mmCIF file with all atom_site columns, C-alpha atoms in Angstrom:
data_model
loop_
_atom_site.group_PDB
_atom_site.id
_atom_site.type_symbol
_atom_site.label_atom_id
_atom_site.label_alt_id
_atom_site.label_comp_id
_atom_site.label_asym_id
_atom_site.label_entity_id
_atom_site.label_seq_id
_atom_site.pdbx_PDB_ins_code
_atom_site.Cartn_x
_atom_site.Cartn_y
_atom_site.Cartn_z
_atom_site.occupancy
_atom_site.B_iso_or_equiv
_atom_site.pdbx_formal_charge
_atom_site.auth_seq_id
_atom_site.auth_comp_id
_atom_site.auth_asym_id
_atom_site.auth_atom_id
_atom_site.pdbx_PDB_model_num
ATOM 1   C CA . UNK A 1 1   ? 0.000   0.000   0.000   1.00 55.00 ? 1   UNK A CA 1
ATOM 2   C CA . UNK A 1 2   ? 1.353   3.397   -0.947  1.00 70.00 ? 2   UNK A CA 1
ATOM 3   C CA . UNK A 1 3   ? 1.683   6.079   1.667   1.00 86.00 ? 3   UNK A CA 1
ATOM 4   C CA . UNK A 1 4   ? 1.092   8.820   -0.887  1.00 92.00 ? 4   UNK A CA 1
ATOM 5   C CA . UNK A 1 5   ? -2.070  8.316   -2.918  1.00 94.00 ? 5   UNK A CA 1
ATOM 6   C CA . UNK A 1 6   ? -2.485  8.217   -6.668  1.00 95.00 ? 6   UNK A CA 1
ATOM 7   C CA . UNK A 1 7   ? -4.586  11.353  -6.208  1.00 97.00 ? 7   UNK A CA 1
ATOM 8   C CA . UNK A 1 8   ? -1.384  13.230  -5.375  1.00 97.00 ? 8   UNK A CA 1
ATOM 9   C CA . UNK A 1 9   ? 0.237   11.940  -8.551  1.00 97.00 ? 9   UNK A CA 1
ATOM 10  C CA . UNK A 1 10  ? -2.701  12.999  -10.726 1.00 97.00 ? 10  UNK A CA 1
ATOM 11  C CA . UNK A 1 11  ? -2.946  16.366  -8.977  1.00 98.00 ? 11  UNK A CA 1
ATOM 12  C CA . UNK A 1 12  ? 0.744   17.040  -9.564  1.00 98.00 ? 12  UNK A CA 1
ATOM 13  C CA . UNK A 1 13  ? 0.446   16.169  -13.259 1.00 96.00 ? 13  UNK A CA 1
ATOM 14  C CA . UNK A 1 14  ? -2.572  18.454  -13.619 1.00 96.00 ? 14  UNK A CA 1
ATOM 15  C CA . UNK A 1 15  ? -0.739  21.245  -11.806 1.00 97.00 ? 15  UNK A CA 1
ATOM 16  C CA . UNK A 1 16  ? 2.254   20.842  -14.123 1.00 95.00 ? 16  UNK A CA 1
ATOM 17  C CA . UNK A 1 17  ? -0.103  21.551  -17.038 1.00 92.00 ? 17  UNK A CA 1
ATOM 18  C CA . UNK A 1 18  ? -1.454  24.632  -15.254 1.00 94.00 ? 18  UNK A CA 1
ATOM 19  C CA . UNK A 1 19  ? 2.092   25.827  -14.570 1.00 93.00 ? 19  UNK A CA 1
ATOM 20  C CA . UNK A 1 20  ? 2.886   25.521  -18.283 1.00 88.00 ? 20  UNK A CA 1
ATOM 21  C CA . UNK A 1 21  ? -0.039  27.678  -19.385 1.00 84.00 ? 21  UNK A CA 1
ATOM 22  C CA . UNK A 1 22  ? 0.918   31.205  -20.398 1.00 80.00 ? 22  UNK A CA 1
ATOM 23  C CA . UNK A 1 23  ? 0.055   33.925  -17.848 1.00 77.00 ? 23  UNK A CA 1
ATOM 24  C CA . UNK A 1 24  ? -2.691  35.333  -20.073 1.00 76.00 ? 24  UNK A CA 1
ATOM 25  C CA . UNK A 1 25  ? -4.458  31.951  -20.265 1.00 76.00 ? 25  UNK A CA 1
ATOM 26  C CA . UNK A 1 26  ? -7.792  31.748  -18.499 1.00 76.00 ? 26  UNK A CA 1
ATOM 27  C CA . UNK A 1 27  ? -6.933  28.437  -16.881 1.00 83.00 ? 27  UNK A CA 1
ATOM 28  C CA . UNK A 1 28  ? -8.235  24.966  -17.572 1.00 91.00 ? 28  UNK A CA 1
ATOM 29  C CA . UNK A 1 29  ? -11.401 23.211  -16.479 1.00 90.00 ? 29  UNK A CA 1
ATOM 30  C CA . UNK A 1 30  ? -11.265 20.189  -14.208 1.00 92.00 ? 30  UNK A CA 1
ATOM 31  C CA . UNK A 1 31  ? -12.976 18.238  -17.008 1.00 92.00 ? 31  UNK A CA 1
ATOM 32  C CA . UNK A 1 32  ? -10.285 19.187  -19.520 1.00 93.00 ? 32  UNK A CA 1
ATOM 33  C CA . UNK A 1 33  ? -7.535  18.331  -17.035 1.00 94.00 ? 33  UNK A CA 1
ATOM 34  C CA . UNK A 1 34  ? -9.267  15.004  -16.376 1.00 95.00 ? 34  UNK A CA 1
ATOM 35  C CA . UNK A 1 35  ? -9.479  14.288  -20.108 1.00 94.00 ? 35  UNK A CA 1
ATOM 36  C CA . UNK A 1 36  ? -5.811  15.213  -20.537 1.00 92.00 ? 36  UNK A CA 1
ATOM 37  C CA . UNK A 1 37  ? -4.837  12.751  -17.776 1.00 91.00 ? 37  UNK A CA 1
ATOM 38  C CA . UNK A 1 38  ? -7.301  10.002  -18.666 1.00 93.00 ? 38  UNK A CA 1
ATOM 39  C CA . UNK A 1 39  ? -9.159  10.123  -15.344 1.00 95.00 ? 39  UNK A CA 1
ATOM 40  C CA . UNK A 1 40  ? -12.821 10.620  -14.547 1.00 96.00 ? 40  UNK A CA 1
ATOM 41  C CA . UNK A 1 41  ? -14.096 14.196  -14.302 1.00 94.00 ? 41  UNK A CA 1
ATOM 42  C CA . UNK A 1 42  ? -15.563 13.356  -10.881 1.00 96.00 ? 42  UNK A CA 1
ATOM 43  C CA . UNK A 1 43  ? -12.148 12.306  -9.557  1.00 97.00 ? 43  UNK A CA 1
ATOM 44  C CA . UNK A 1 44  ? -10.528 15.446  -10.974 1.00 96.00 ? 44  UNK A CA 1
ATOM 45  C CA . UNK A 1 45  ? -13.280 17.582  -9.424  1.00 94.00 ? 45  UNK A CA 1
ATOM 46  C CA . UNK A 1 46  ? -12.541 16.070  -5.996  1.00 96.00 ? 46  UNK A CA 1
ATOM 47  C CA . UNK A 1 47  ? -8.838  16.770  -6.423  1.00 97.00 ? 47  UNK A CA 1
ATOM 48  C CA . UNK A 1 48  ? -9.453  20.361  -7.493  1.00 96.00 ? 48  UNK A CA 1
ATOM 49  C CA . UNK A 1 49  ? -11.863 20.946  -4.627  1.00 95.00 ? 49  UNK A CA 1
ATOM 50  C CA . UNK A 1 50  ? -9.041  20.033  -2.244  1.00 97.00 ? 50  UNK A CA 1
ATOM 51  C CA . UNK A 1 51  ? -6.424  22.032  -4.168  1.00 98.00 ? 51  UNK A CA 1
ATOM 52  C CA . UNK A 1 52  ? -8.714  25.065  -4.219  1.00 96.00 ? 52  UNK A CA 1
ATOM 53  C CA . UNK A 1 53  ? -9.449  24.764  -0.487  1.00 97.00 ? 53  UNK A CA 1
ATOM 54  C CA . UNK A 1 54  ? -5.683  24.695  0.171   1.00 97.00 ? 54  UNK A CA 1
ATOM 55  C CA . UNK A 1 55  ? -5.157  27.835  -1.940  1.00 97.00 ? 55  UNK A CA 1
ATOM 56  C CA . UNK A 1 56  ? -3.049  25.974  -4.490  1.00 98.00 ? 56  UNK A CA 1
ATOM 57  C CA . UNK A 1 57  ? -5.528  26.772  -7.252  1.00 96.00 ? 57  UNK A CA 1
ATOM 58  C CA . UNK A 1 58  ? -8.074  29.495  -7.858  1.00 94.00 ? 58  UNK A CA 1
ATOM 59  C CA . UNK A 1 59  ? -11.244 29.046  -9.859  1.00 90.00 ? 59  UNK A CA 1
ATOM 60  C CA . UNK A 1 60  ? -12.694 31.325  -12.481 1.00 82.00 ? 60  UNK A CA 1
ATOM 61  C CA . UNK A 1 61  ? -16.395 31.061  -13.155 1.00 78.00 ? 61  UNK A CA 1
ATOM 62  C CA . UNK A 1 62  ? -18.352 31.070  -16.346 1.00 70.00 ? 62  UNK A CA 1
ATOM 63  C CA . UNK A 1 63  ? -18.521 29.017  -19.504 1.00 67.00 ? 63  UNK A CA 1
ATOM 64  C CA . UNK A 1 64  ? -14.821 29.484  -20.186 1.00 64.00 ? 64  UNK A CA 1
ATOM 65  C CA . UNK A 1 65  ? -13.911 29.281  -16.501 1.00 72.00 ? 65  UNK A CA 1
ATOM 66  C CA . UNK A 1 66  ? -11.490 26.877  -14.975 1.00 86.00 ? 66  UNK A CA 1
ATOM 67  C CA . UNK A 1 67  ? -8.573  26.617  -12.624 1.00 93.00 ? 67  UNK A CA 1
ATOM 68  C CA . UNK A 1 68  ? -5.316  28.527  -12.458 1.00 93.00 ? 68  UNK A CA 1
ATOM 69  C CA . UNK A 1 69  ? -2.521  28.324  -9.940  1.00 95.00 ? 69  UNK A CA 1
ATOM 70  C CA . UNK A 1 70  ? -3.272  30.209  -6.745  1.00 95.00 ? 70  UNK A CA 1
ATOM 71  C CA . UNK A 1 71  ? 0.337   31.289  -6.369  1.00 95.00 ? 71  UNK A CA 1
ATOM 72  C CA . UNK A 1 72  ? 3.579   31.106  -8.305  1.00 95.00 ? 72  UNK A CA 1
ATOM 73  C CA . UNK A 1 73  ? 4.753   27.547  -9.023  1.00 96.00 ? 73  UNK A CA 1
ATOM 74  C CA . UNK A 1 74  ? 7.983   28.366  -7.154  1.00 97.00 ? 74  UNK A CA 1
ATOM 75  C CA . UNK A 1 75  ? 5.852   28.814  -4.037  1.00 98.00 ? 75  UNK A CA 1
ATOM 76  C CA . UNK A 1 76  ? 3.970   25.499  -4.280  1.00 98.00 ? 76  UNK A CA 1
ATOM 77  C CA . UNK A 1 77  ? 5.916   22.593  -2.839  1.00 98.00 ? 77  UNK A CA 1
ATOM 78  C CA . UNK A 1 78  ? 5.210   18.945  -3.533  1.00 98.00 ? 78  UNK A CA 1
ATOM 79  C CA . UNK A 1 79  ? 4.569   18.711  0.214   1.00 98.00 ? 79  UNK A CA 1
ATOM 80  C CA . UNK A 1 80  ? 1.814   21.352  -0.117  1.00 98.00 ? 80  UNK A CA 1
ATOM 81  C CA . UNK A 1 81  ? 0.083   19.167  -2.707  1.00 98.00 ? 81  UNK A CA 1
ATOM 82  C CA . UNK A 1 82  ? 0.458   16.007  -0.600  1.00 97.00 ? 82  UNK A CA 1
ATOM 83  C CA . UNK A 1 83  ? -1.128  17.792  2.376   1.00 97.00 ? 83  UNK A CA 1
ATOM 84  C CA . UNK A 1 84  ? -3.941  19.193  0.231   1.00 98.00 ? 84  UNK A CA 1
ATOM 85  C CA . UNK A 1 85  ? -4.846  15.830  -1.297  1.00 98.00 ? 85  UNK A CA 1
ATOM 86  C CA . UNK A 1 86  ? -3.986  13.265  1.385   1.00 96.00 ? 86  UNK A CA 1
ATOM 87  C CA . UNK A 1 87  ? -4.038  15.338  4.563   1.00 95.00 ? 87  UNK A CA 1
ATOM 88  C CA . UNK A 1 88  ? -1.410  15.320  7.263   1.00 94.00 ? 88  UNK A CA 1
ATOM 89  C CA . UNK A 1 89  ? -1.189  11.610  7.956   1.00 90.00 ? 89  UNK A CA 1
ATOM 90  C CA . UNK A 1 90  ? 1.705   9.974   9.726   1.00 88.00 ? 90  UNK A CA 1
ATOM 91  C CA . UNK A 1 91  ? 4.038   7.648   7.853   1.00 88.00 ? 91  UNK A CA 1
ATOM 92  C CA . UNK A 1 92  ? 3.907   5.121   10.699  1.00 89.00 ? 92  UNK A CA 1
ATOM 93  C CA . UNK A 1 93  ? 1.380   4.408   13.440  1.00 88.00 ? 93  UNK A CA 1
ATOM 94  C CA . UNK A 1 94  ? 3.236   2.956   16.426  1.00 86.00 ? 94  UNK A CA 1
ATOM 95  C CA . UNK A 1 95  ? 1.187   0.285   18.174  1.00 87.00 ? 95  UNK A CA 1
ATOM 96  C CA . UNK A 1 96  ? 3.399   0.323   21.319  1.00 86.00 ? 96  UNK A CA 1
ATOM 97  C CA . UNK A 1 97  ? 4.004   -3.388  20.948  1.00 85.00 ? 97  UNK A CA 1
ATOM 98  C CA . UNK A 1 98  ? 6.826   -3.121  23.498  1.00 85.00 ? 98  UNK A CA 1
ATOM 99  C CA . UNK A 1 99  ? 4.140   -2.803  26.215  1.00 83.00 ? 99  UNK A CA 1
ATOM 100 C CA . UNK A 1 100 ? 2.757   -6.246  25.363  1.00 85.00 ? 100 UNK A CA 1
ATOM 101 C CA . UNK A 1 101 ? 5.869   -8.424  25.506  1.00 82.00 ? 101 UNK A CA 1
ATOM 102 C CA . UNK A 1 102 ? 4.878   -11.850 26.914  1.00 88.00 ? 102 UNK A CA 1
ATOM 103 C CA . UNK A 1 103 ? 7.971   -11.961 29.148  1.00 88.00 ? 103 UNK A CA 1
ATOM 104 C CA . UNK A 1 104 ? 6.725   -8.910  31.085  1.00 88.00 ? 104 UNK A CA 1
ATOM 105 C CA . UNK A 1 105 ? 3.192   -10.188 31.622  1.00 87.00 ? 105 UNK A CA 1
ATOM 106 C CA . UNK A 1 106 ? 0.887   -7.355  32.655  1.00 87.00 ? 106 UNK A CA 1
ATOM 107 C CA . UNK A 1 107 ? 3.727   -5.256  34.128  1.00 89.00 ? 107 UNK A CA 1
ATOM 108 C CA . UNK A 1 108 ? 6.334   -4.135  31.594  1.00 88.00 ? 108 UNK A CA 1
ATOM 109 C CA . UNK A 1 109 ? 9.374   -2.583  33.295  1.00 87.00 ? 109 UNK A CA 1
ATOM 110 C CA . UNK A 1 110 ? 9.885   1.165   33.030  1.00 88.00 ? 110 UNK A CA 1
ATOM 111 C CA . UNK A 1 111 ? 13.084  0.775   30.983  1.00 87.00 ? 111 UNK A CA 1
ATOM 112 C CA . UNK A 1 112 ? 11.103  -1.054  28.288  1.00 84.00 ? 112 UNK A CA 1
ATOM 113 C CA . UNK A 1 113 ? 8.373   1.575   27.981  1.00 85.00 ? 113 UNK A CA 1
ATOM 114 C CA . UNK A 1 114 ? 9.993   4.936   28.694  1.00 89.00 ? 114 UNK A CA 1
ATOM 115 C CA . UNK A 1 115 ? 10.794  7.336   25.921  1.00 87.00 ? 115 UNK A CA 1
ATOM 116 C CA . UNK A 1 116 ? 10.032  6.849   22.279  1.00 88.00 ? 116 UNK A CA 1
ATOM 117 C CA . UNK A 1 117 ? 9.980   3.286   21.006  1.00 89.00 ? 117 UNK A CA 1
ATOM 118 C CA . UNK A 1 118 ? 13.196  2.629   19.059  1.00 91.00 ? 118 UNK A CA 1
ATOM 119 C CA . UNK A 1 119 ? 11.221  1.403   16.039  1.00 93.00 ? 119 UNK A CA 1
ATOM 120 C CA . UNK A 1 120 ? 9.007   4.498   16.174  1.00 93.00 ? 120 UNK A CA 1
ATOM 121 C CA . UNK A 1 121 ? 12.089  6.740   16.461  1.00 94.00 ? 121 UNK A CA 1
ATOM 122 C CA . UNK A 1 122 ? 13.450  5.376   13.173  1.00 96.00 ? 122 UNK A CA 1
ATOM 123 C CA . UNK A 1 123 ? 10.070  5.856   11.500  1.00 94.00 ? 123 UNK A CA 1
ATOM 124 C CA . UNK A 1 124 ? 9.820   9.445   12.799  1.00 94.00 ? 124 UNK A CA 1
ATOM 125 C CA . UNK A 1 125 ? 13.261  10.189  11.339  1.00 96.00 ? 125 UNK A CA 1
ATOM 126 C CA . UNK A 1 126 ? 12.232  8.659   8.007   1.00 95.00 ? 126 UNK A CA 1
ATOM 127 C CA . UNK A 1 127 ? 9.035   10.730  7.966   1.00 94.00 ? 127 UNK A CA 1
ATOM 128 C CA . UNK A 1 128 ? 10.964  13.927  8.709   1.00 96.00 ? 128 UNK A CA 1
ATOM 129 C CA . UNK A 1 129 ? 13.399  13.221  5.871   1.00 97.00 ? 129 UNK A CA 1
ATOM 130 C CA . UNK A 1 130 ? 10.559  12.422  3.480   1.00 95.00 ? 130 UNK A CA 1
ATOM 131 C CA . UNK A 1 131 ? 8.703   15.629  4.357   1.00 96.00 ? 131 UNK A CA 1
ATOM 132 C CA . UNK A 1 132 ? 11.907  17.668  4.026   1.00 97.00 ? 132 UNK A CA 1
ATOM 133 C CA . UNK A 1 133 ? 12.492  16.155  0.574   1.00 97.00 ? 133 UNK A CA 1
ATOM 134 C CA . UNK A 1 134 ? 8.904   16.912  -0.506  1.00 97.00 ? 134 UNK A CA 1
ATOM 135 C CA . UNK A 1 135 ? 9.246   20.497  0.784   1.00 98.00 ? 135 UNK A CA 1
ATOM 136 C CA . UNK A 1 136 ? 12.496  20.838  -1.158  1.00 98.00 ? 136 UNK A CA 1
ATOM 137 C CA . UNK A 1 137 ? 10.815  20.317  -4.541  1.00 98.00 ? 137 UNK A CA 1
ATOM 138 C CA . UNK A 1 138 ? 8.387   22.793  -6.048  1.00 98.00 ? 138 UNK A CA 1
ATOM 139 C CA . UNK A 1 139 ? 5.851   22.698  -8.814  1.00 97.00 ? 139 UNK A CA 1
ATOM 140 C CA . UNK A 1 140 ? 8.247   24.913  -10.773 1.00 97.00 ? 140 UNK A CA 1
ATOM 141 C CA . UNK A 1 141 ? 10.941  22.236  -10.405 1.00 97.00 ? 141 UNK A CA 1
ATOM 142 C CA . UNK A 1 142 ? 8.588   19.559  -11.737 1.00 97.00 ? 142 UNK A CA 1
ATOM 143 C CA . UNK A 1 143 ? 7.372   21.776  -14.572 1.00 95.00 ? 143 UNK A CA 1
ATOM 144 C CA . UNK A 1 144 ? 10.965  22.591  -15.552 1.00 95.00 ? 144 UNK A CA 1
ATOM 145 C CA . UNK A 1 145 ? 11.921  18.909  -15.550 1.00 95.00 ? 145 UNK A CA 1
ATOM 146 C CA . UNK A 1 146 ? 8.920   18.114  -17.709 1.00 93.00 ? 146 UNK A CA 1
ATOM 147 C CA . UNK A 1 147 ? 9.643   21.002  -20.089 1.00 91.00 ? 147 UNK A CA 1
ATOM 148 C CA . UNK A 1 148 ? 13.270  19.899  -20.418 1.00 93.00 ? 148 UNK A CA 1
ATOM 149 C CA . UNK A 1 149 ? 12.132  16.469  -21.640 1.00 93.00 ? 149 UNK A CA 1
ATOM 150 C CA . UNK A 1 150 ? 9.244   17.642  -23.805 1.00 90.00 ? 150 UNK A CA 1
ATOM 151 C CA . UNK A 1 151 ? 9.764   18.790  -27.401 1.00 91.00 ? 151 UNK A CA 1
ATOM 152 C CA . UNK A 1 152 ? 8.830   22.457  -27.797 1.00 88.00 ? 152 UNK A CA 1
ATOM 153 C CA . UNK A 1 153 ? 6.156   21.518  -30.351 1.00 92.00 ? 153 UNK A CA 1
ATOM 154 C CA . UNK A 1 154 ? 4.430   19.297  -27.802 1.00 90.00 ? 154 UNK A CA 1
ATOM 155 C CA . UNK A 1 155 ? 4.323   22.098  -25.250 1.00 86.00 ? 155 UNK A CA 1
ATOM 156 C CA . UNK A 1 156 ? 2.703   24.325  -27.850 1.00 87.00 ? 156 UNK A CA 1
ATOM 157 C CA . UNK A 1 157 ? 0.217   21.575  -28.745 1.00 90.00 ? 157 UNK A CA 1
ATOM 158 C CA . UNK A 1 158 ? -0.785  21.184  -25.089 1.00 87.00 ? 158 UNK A CA 1
ATOM 159 C CA . UNK A 1 159 ? -1.458  24.914  -24.708 1.00 84.00 ? 159 UNK A CA 1
ATOM 160 C CA . UNK A 1 160 ? -3.418  24.917  -27.981 1.00 87.00 ? 160 UNK A CA 1
ATOM 161 C CA . UNK A 1 161 ? -5.396  21.850  -26.903 1.00 88.00 ? 161 UNK A CA 1
ATOM 162 C CA . UNK A 1 162 ? -6.548  23.571  -23.714 1.00 86.00 ? 162 UNK A CA 1
ATOM 163 C CA . UNK A 1 163 ? -7.347  26.751  -25.673 1.00 83.00 ? 163 UNK A CA 1
ATOM 164 C CA . UNK A 1 164 ? -9.448  24.837  -28.196 1.00 87.00 ? 164 UNK A CA 1
ATOM 165 C CA . UNK A 1 165 ? -11.318 23.073  -25.425 1.00 86.00 ? 165 UNK A CA 1
ATOM 166 C CA . UNK A 1 166 ? -12.056 26.388  -23.722 1.00 81.00 ? 166 UNK A CA 1
ATOM 167 C CA . UNK A 1 167 ? -13.229 27.975  -26.978 1.00 81.00 ? 167 UNK A CA 1
ATOM 168 C CA . UNK A 1 168 ? -15.503 25.019  -27.768 1.00 83.00 ? 168 UNK A CA 1
ATOM 169 C CA . UNK A 1 169 ? -17.331 25.541  -24.451 1.00 74.00 ? 169 UNK A CA 1
ATOM 170 C CA . UNK A 1 170 ? -18.361 29.062  -25.302 1.00 65.00 ? 170 UNK A CA 1
ATOM 171 C CA . UNK A 1 171 ? -20.765 27.882  -28.006 1.00 59.00 ? 171 UNK A CA 1
ATOM 172 C CA . UNK A 1 172 ? -21.600 29.347  -31.420 1.00 56.00 ? 172 UNK A CA 1
ATOM 173 C CA . UNK A 1 173 ? -21.652 33.140  -31.774 1.00 52.00 ? 173 UNK A CA 1
ATOM 174 C CA . UNK A 1 174 ? -25.044 34.799  -31.643 1.00 47.00 ? 174 UNK A CA 1
ATOM 175 C CA . UNK A 1 175 ? -26.511 36.106  -34.890 1.00 48.00 ? 175 UNK A CA 1
ATOM 176 C CA . UNK A 1 176 ? -27.269 39.845  -35.030 1.00 45.00 ? 176 UNK A CA 1
ATOM 177 C CA . UNK A 1 177 ? -31.011 39.057  -35.058 1.00 44.00 ? 177 UNK A CA 1
ATOM 178 C CA . UNK A 1 178 ? -30.578 37.110  -31.757 1.00 43.00 ? 178 UNK A CA 1
ATOM 179 C CA . UNK A 1 179 ? -29.109 40.120  -29.980 1.00 38.00 ? 179 UNK A CA 1
ATOM 180 C CA . UNK A 1 180 ? -31.805 42.596  -30.973 1.00 42.00 ? 180 UNK A CA 1
ATOM 181 C CA . UNK A 1 181 ? -34.745 42.879  -28.638 1.00 38.00 ? 181 UNK A CA 1
#
């Protein structure tokens, strides 16, 4: 079982697309981001509800509305996204097994139970290192890594794809006779 959910992975990929959009872009809808990633729109909507609540994204309303980053990609850490999607869950849940050693019966000695369990201490250190590593990487870092691998034409195609999707939602233009009252 993974400690970090697949929701975090999908959210990060969606956010990389948002980071790549030009500043003048109106954002991208959760449906379009879902289609781009091959996930259900309902799942994407849940992810974006959490990202929005955490201030990672902002929503624009209307037919051509969608999501944009809530702050600069340099100011969004991978850890921020993990917390937004999965919450602040511990890496390890110590069961205090040392209290139940059969040799001690119902009365474990103080030396066996005082302080932090040695197994738990290792897990706490591992969690701290993991969180530090996740804080040390930003959405900008991920977007730059992706851009470095991606041909320039593909990046342009992605931006155009989102633009076409947004334009298709606005519907056909009204005829002059439709606008006269």
